[in-house]
Short mmCIF file of C-alpha atoms in Angstrom, two decimals:
data_model
loop_
_atom_site.label_atom_id
_atom_site.label_comp_id
_atom_site.label_asym_id
_atom_site.label_seq_id
_atom_site.Cartn_x
_atom_site.Cartn_y
_atom_site.Cartn_z
CA MET A 47 140.11 -51.89 2.80
CA LEU A 48 139.40 -49.75 5.87
CA TYR A 49 141.02 -46.52 6.98
CA PRO A 50 140.93 -44.93 10.45
CA ARG A 51 137.85 -42.75 10.73
CA ASN A 52 140.06 -39.74 11.42
CA HIS A 53 142.48 -40.46 8.58
CA VAL A 54 143.93 -37.49 6.73
CA THR A 55 144.98 -38.09 3.13
CA GLY A 56 148.73 -38.01 2.80
CA ARG A 57 149.46 -39.56 6.19
CA ARG A 58 151.26 -42.86 5.76
CA LEU A 59 149.67 -45.79 7.55
CA PRO A 60 151.03 -49.17 8.63
CA VAL A 61 149.09 -52.00 7.04
CA LEU A 62 147.28 -54.83 8.78
CA VAL A 63 146.28 -57.72 6.54
CA ASP A 64 143.39 -59.49 8.30
CA VAL A 65 143.18 -62.85 6.59
CA TYR A 66 141.44 -66.19 6.38
CA GLY A 67 142.04 -67.31 2.82
CA GLY A 68 140.80 -70.87 3.20
CA PRO A 69 138.45 -72.80 0.94
CA GLY A 70 134.71 -72.60 1.50
CA HIS A 71 134.74 -69.21 3.17
CA GLN A 72 134.55 -65.59 1.97
CA GLU A 73 135.70 -62.64 4.06
CA VAL A 74 134.83 -59.78 1.70
CA VAL A 75 131.06 -59.78 2.13
CA CYS A 76 128.39 -57.18 2.76
CA ALA A 77 127.80 -57.99 6.44
CA ARG A 78 128.33 -55.36 9.11
CA SER A 79 129.42 -57.91 11.70
CA ARG A 80 132.50 -58.77 9.62
CA TRP A 81 133.81 -55.20 9.74
CA VAL A 82 133.21 -53.96 13.28
CA GLU A 83 136.38 -55.47 14.76
CA ARG A 84 138.35 -54.53 11.68
CA GLN A 85 137.26 -50.91 12.06
CA TRP A 86 138.61 -51.08 15.61
CA TRP A 87 141.97 -52.07 14.16
CA ALA A 88 141.75 -49.28 11.60
CA ASP A 89 140.97 -46.72 14.31
CA ALA A 90 144.05 -47.95 16.18
CA GLY A 91 146.07 -46.51 13.30
CA PHE A 92 146.13 -49.10 10.52
CA ALA A 93 145.00 -49.44 6.97
CA VAL A 94 143.19 -52.78 7.24
CA VAL A 95 143.30 -54.97 4.14
CA VAL A 96 141.08 -58.01 3.55
CA VAL A 97 141.49 -60.15 0.42
CA ASP A 98 139.72 -63.27 -0.82
CA ASN A 99 142.37 -65.18 -2.75
CA ARG A 100 141.91 -68.05 -5.16
CA GLY A 101 140.39 -71.05 -3.42
CA THR A 102 137.62 -69.04 -1.78
CA PRO A 103 134.06 -69.41 -3.12
CA GLY A 104 131.79 -67.04 -5.01
CA VAL A 105 133.77 -66.47 -8.22
CA ALA A 106 133.98 -69.58 -10.42
CA PRO A 107 134.76 -73.30 -10.13
CA SER A 108 138.19 -72.71 -11.66
CA PHE A 109 138.86 -70.06 -8.99
CA ASP A 110 137.96 -72.59 -6.27
CA LYS A 111 140.00 -75.45 -7.73
CA ALA A 112 143.21 -73.51 -8.39
CA ILE A 113 144.56 -74.41 -4.94
CA HIS A 114 144.41 -78.20 -5.34
CA ARG A 115 147.73 -79.55 -4.01
CA ARG A 116 149.10 -75.98 -4.26
CA LEU A 117 147.82 -74.22 -1.14
CA ALA A 118 150.97 -72.27 -0.28
CA ASP A 119 151.98 -71.64 -3.88
CA VAL A 120 148.66 -70.06 -4.87
CA ILE A 121 147.16 -68.47 -1.77
CA LEU A 122 150.17 -66.55 -0.46
CA PRO A 123 151.19 -65.11 -3.87
CA ASP A 124 147.58 -63.98 -4.39
CA GLN A 125 147.72 -62.11 -1.08
CA VAL A 126 151.05 -60.49 -1.98
CA ASP A 127 149.84 -59.46 -5.45
CA ALA A 128 146.66 -57.97 -4.01
CA LEU A 129 148.61 -56.00 -1.40
CA HIS A 130 150.89 -54.50 -4.03
CA ALA A 131 147.97 -53.72 -6.33
CA LEU A 132 146.22 -51.85 -3.51
CA ALA A 133 149.39 -49.93 -2.67
CA ASP A 134 149.65 -48.79 -6.29
CA LYS A 135 146.21 -47.20 -6.00
CA HIS A 136 146.27 -46.10 -2.36
CA HIS A 137 149.52 -44.27 -1.75
CA ASP A 138 149.00 -43.86 1.99
CA LEU A 139 149.77 -47.55 2.54
CA ASP A 140 153.23 -47.96 4.07
CA LEU A 141 154.57 -51.27 2.78
CA ASP A 142 157.58 -50.96 5.05
CA ARG A 143 155.24 -51.74 7.95
CA VAL A 144 152.97 -54.67 7.08
CA ALA A 145 151.48 -56.98 9.72
CA ILE A 146 149.28 -59.99 9.06
CA ARG A 147 146.91 -61.79 11.43
CA GLY A 148 144.59 -64.75 11.07
CA TRP A 149 142.95 -67.65 12.89
CA SER A 150 142.83 -71.36 12.04
CA PHE A 151 143.48 -71.59 8.29
CA GLY A 152 144.17 -67.87 8.49
CA GLY A 153 146.67 -68.61 11.27
CA TRP A 154 148.49 -71.01 8.97
CA LEU A 155 148.52 -68.36 6.25
CA ALA A 156 149.72 -65.60 8.59
CA ALA A 157 152.62 -67.72 9.87
CA LEU A 158 153.43 -68.86 6.33
CA ALA A 159 153.60 -65.22 5.25
CA VAL A 160 156.36 -64.20 7.67
CA LEU A 161 158.27 -67.46 7.17
CA ARG A 162 158.15 -67.52 3.38
CA ARG A 163 157.87 -63.82 2.52
CA PRO A 164 159.70 -61.83 5.21
CA ASP A 165 160.44 -59.23 2.54
CA VAL A 166 156.73 -58.37 2.42
CA TYR A 167 155.34 -59.14 5.89
CA HIS A 168 157.13 -57.76 8.93
CA CYS A 169 155.28 -59.50 11.77
CA ALA A 170 152.36 -61.89 12.21
CA VAL A 171 149.76 -63.03 14.70
CA ALA A 172 148.67 -66.63 14.14
CA GLY A 173 145.78 -68.04 16.16
CA ALA A 174 145.23 -71.81 16.27
CA PRO A 175 147.31 -72.39 13.12
CA VAL A 176 147.49 -75.69 11.29
CA THR A 177 151.26 -76.11 11.26
CA ASP A 178 151.51 -79.72 10.02
CA TRP A 179 148.77 -80.97 7.69
CA THR A 180 149.46 -84.59 8.62
CA LEU A 181 148.05 -83.75 12.06
CA TYR A 182 144.82 -82.23 10.77
CA ASP A 183 141.40 -83.59 9.78
CA THR A 184 141.98 -86.28 7.17
CA ALA A 185 138.94 -85.64 4.96
CA TYR A 186 139.59 -81.90 4.76
CA THR A 187 143.33 -82.22 4.16
CA GLU A 188 143.15 -84.96 1.55
CA ARG A 189 140.50 -83.04 -0.35
CA TYR A 190 142.97 -80.22 -0.99
CA LEU A 191 146.41 -81.87 -0.74
CA GLY A 192 145.66 -85.41 -1.89
CA LEU A 193 146.84 -88.60 -0.18
CA PRO A 194 150.16 -88.39 1.67
CA VAL A 195 151.33 -91.60 -0.01
CA ASP A 196 150.76 -90.04 -3.44
CA GLY A 197 153.02 -87.08 -2.74
CA PRO A 198 154.53 -86.64 0.72
CA ASP A 199 156.59 -83.73 -0.60
CA VAL A 200 153.31 -81.77 -1.03
CA TYR A 201 152.63 -82.11 2.69
CA SER A 202 156.16 -81.08 3.59
CA HIS A 203 156.03 -78.14 1.19
CA ASN A 204 152.93 -76.79 2.98
CA CYS A 205 154.21 -77.62 6.49
CA LEU A 206 155.11 -74.67 8.72
CA VAL A 207 157.18 -76.86 11.05
CA ASP A 208 159.49 -77.90 8.21
CA LEU A 209 159.70 -74.32 6.94
CA ALA A 210 160.49 -72.89 10.38
CA ALA A 211 163.25 -75.45 10.90
CA GLU A 212 165.36 -73.60 8.33
CA PRO A 213 167.32 -70.97 10.29
CA PRO A 214 166.79 -67.35 9.19
CA VAL A 215 169.76 -65.59 7.66
CA ALA A 216 169.30 -62.50 9.89
CA GLY A 217 167.61 -59.15 9.88
CA PRO A 218 164.57 -59.18 7.59
CA ASP A 219 164.51 -62.98 7.50
CA ALA A 220 163.78 -63.11 11.25
CA ARG A 221 160.31 -61.63 11.47
CA PRO A 222 158.49 -61.89 14.83
CA LEU A 223 155.50 -64.22 15.14
CA LEU A 224 152.91 -64.34 17.92
CA LEU A 225 151.25 -67.75 18.31
CA ILE A 226 147.93 -68.08 20.18
CA HIS A 227 146.27 -71.44 20.84
CA GLY A 228 143.53 -72.91 23.02
CA MET A 229 145.01 -75.77 25.01
CA VAL A 230 141.89 -77.94 24.67
CA ASP A 231 141.29 -77.13 21.00
CA ASP A 232 139.53 -80.17 19.53
CA ASN A 233 139.77 -78.93 15.93
CA VAL A 234 143.37 -77.82 15.51
CA PHE A 235 145.17 -79.55 18.36
CA ALA A 236 147.54 -77.49 20.52
CA ALA A 237 150.33 -79.81 19.35
CA HIS A 238 150.40 -77.77 16.12
CA THR A 239 151.58 -74.63 17.90
CA ILE A 240 153.85 -76.52 20.30
CA ARG A 241 155.69 -78.21 17.43
CA LEU A 242 156.02 -74.96 15.49
CA SER A 243 157.33 -73.13 18.55
CA ALA A 244 159.89 -75.88 19.16
CA ALA A 245 161.10 -75.70 15.55
CA MET A 246 161.35 -71.90 15.68
CA LEU A 247 163.25 -72.04 18.97
CA ARG A 248 165.78 -74.50 17.55
CA ALA A 249 166.23 -72.30 14.48
CA GLY A 250 166.59 -69.10 16.49
CA ARG A 251 163.47 -67.48 15.09
CA PRO A 252 161.82 -64.75 17.21
CA HIS A 253 158.36 -65.67 18.43
CA ALA A 254 156.05 -65.65 21.42
CA VAL A 255 153.30 -68.04 22.50
CA ILE A 256 150.06 -67.30 24.36
CA PRO A 257 148.48 -70.57 25.60
CA LEU A 258 144.78 -70.21 26.37
CA THR A 259 143.99 -72.49 29.30
CA GLY A 260 140.59 -74.13 28.97
CA ALA A 261 139.90 -72.59 25.55
CA THR A 262 138.83 -74.63 22.53
CA HIS A 263 139.21 -73.64 18.88
CA MET A 264 137.67 -70.18 19.14
CA ALA A 265 138.34 -67.85 22.07
CA ALA A 266 134.98 -67.25 23.78
CA GLY A 267 133.53 -65.48 26.79
CA GLY A 268 135.13 -62.13 26.04
CA LEU A 269 138.60 -63.68 25.72
CA SER A 270 138.98 -62.68 22.06
CA GLU A 271 138.35 -59.03 22.93
CA ARG A 272 141.05 -59.12 25.62
CA LEU A 273 143.46 -60.74 23.19
CA LEU A 274 143.05 -57.81 20.79
CA ARG A 275 145.01 -55.54 23.12
CA LEU A 276 147.85 -58.03 23.38
CA GLU A 277 147.94 -58.44 19.60
CA LEU A 278 147.97 -54.67 19.12
CA ASP A 279 150.86 -54.25 21.57
CA PHE A 280 152.80 -57.04 19.82
CA ILE A 281 152.40 -55.44 16.39
CA ARG A 282 153.26 -51.96 17.60
CA GLN A 283 156.39 -53.30 19.29
CA ALA A 284 157.40 -55.10 16.07
CA PHE A 285 157.16 -51.83 14.11
CA ARG A 286 159.47 -49.89 16.45
#
């Protein structure tokens, strides 16, 4: 967890959960490059929280395998539990203002968070999210969700498009989501975001889309740095 460098104890801070959460990748590592951008977010006035949930490597085989066919039901609750545990120890965290952002698998998780747990997460930024696992890489998906013919309900249960199609009740159930996607993404196709946006529009869910013309899976050439300002403005607006 990172605080602003000028933080004064006792001053309540909005929380930004910067997440990946996917298998095969750790975020909480001793590498300066992983924390420079996050310190920028902290200095913008956030307590930045990073959590490696079950399914990420470096703990034990049982920790890795816990997500098999249960991505949404394990990963998101782990993130929620960790957030509450941190708030119990760090009383400057304002859990009435919690944003979450992520890219790729982290984009899926960020969007899932505001759709499934609007009581915890108040806005989200999702970059290149996998919104329908039937549209993603077969070997990767079947490794963690199994074959679609063996349990199509598992795919639907982890599908953001199906989840977003359910109209929000109102108020806290309608949390804003910013979707960002490269239009020539050859990893997570832009169709993922287009389908999610269409479902959210039909259901009356607040969201915005930033299409990145000519961009592939990762924003390059200084584009990611320029996006940071747009993300920051979106989150600040959501907290007003």
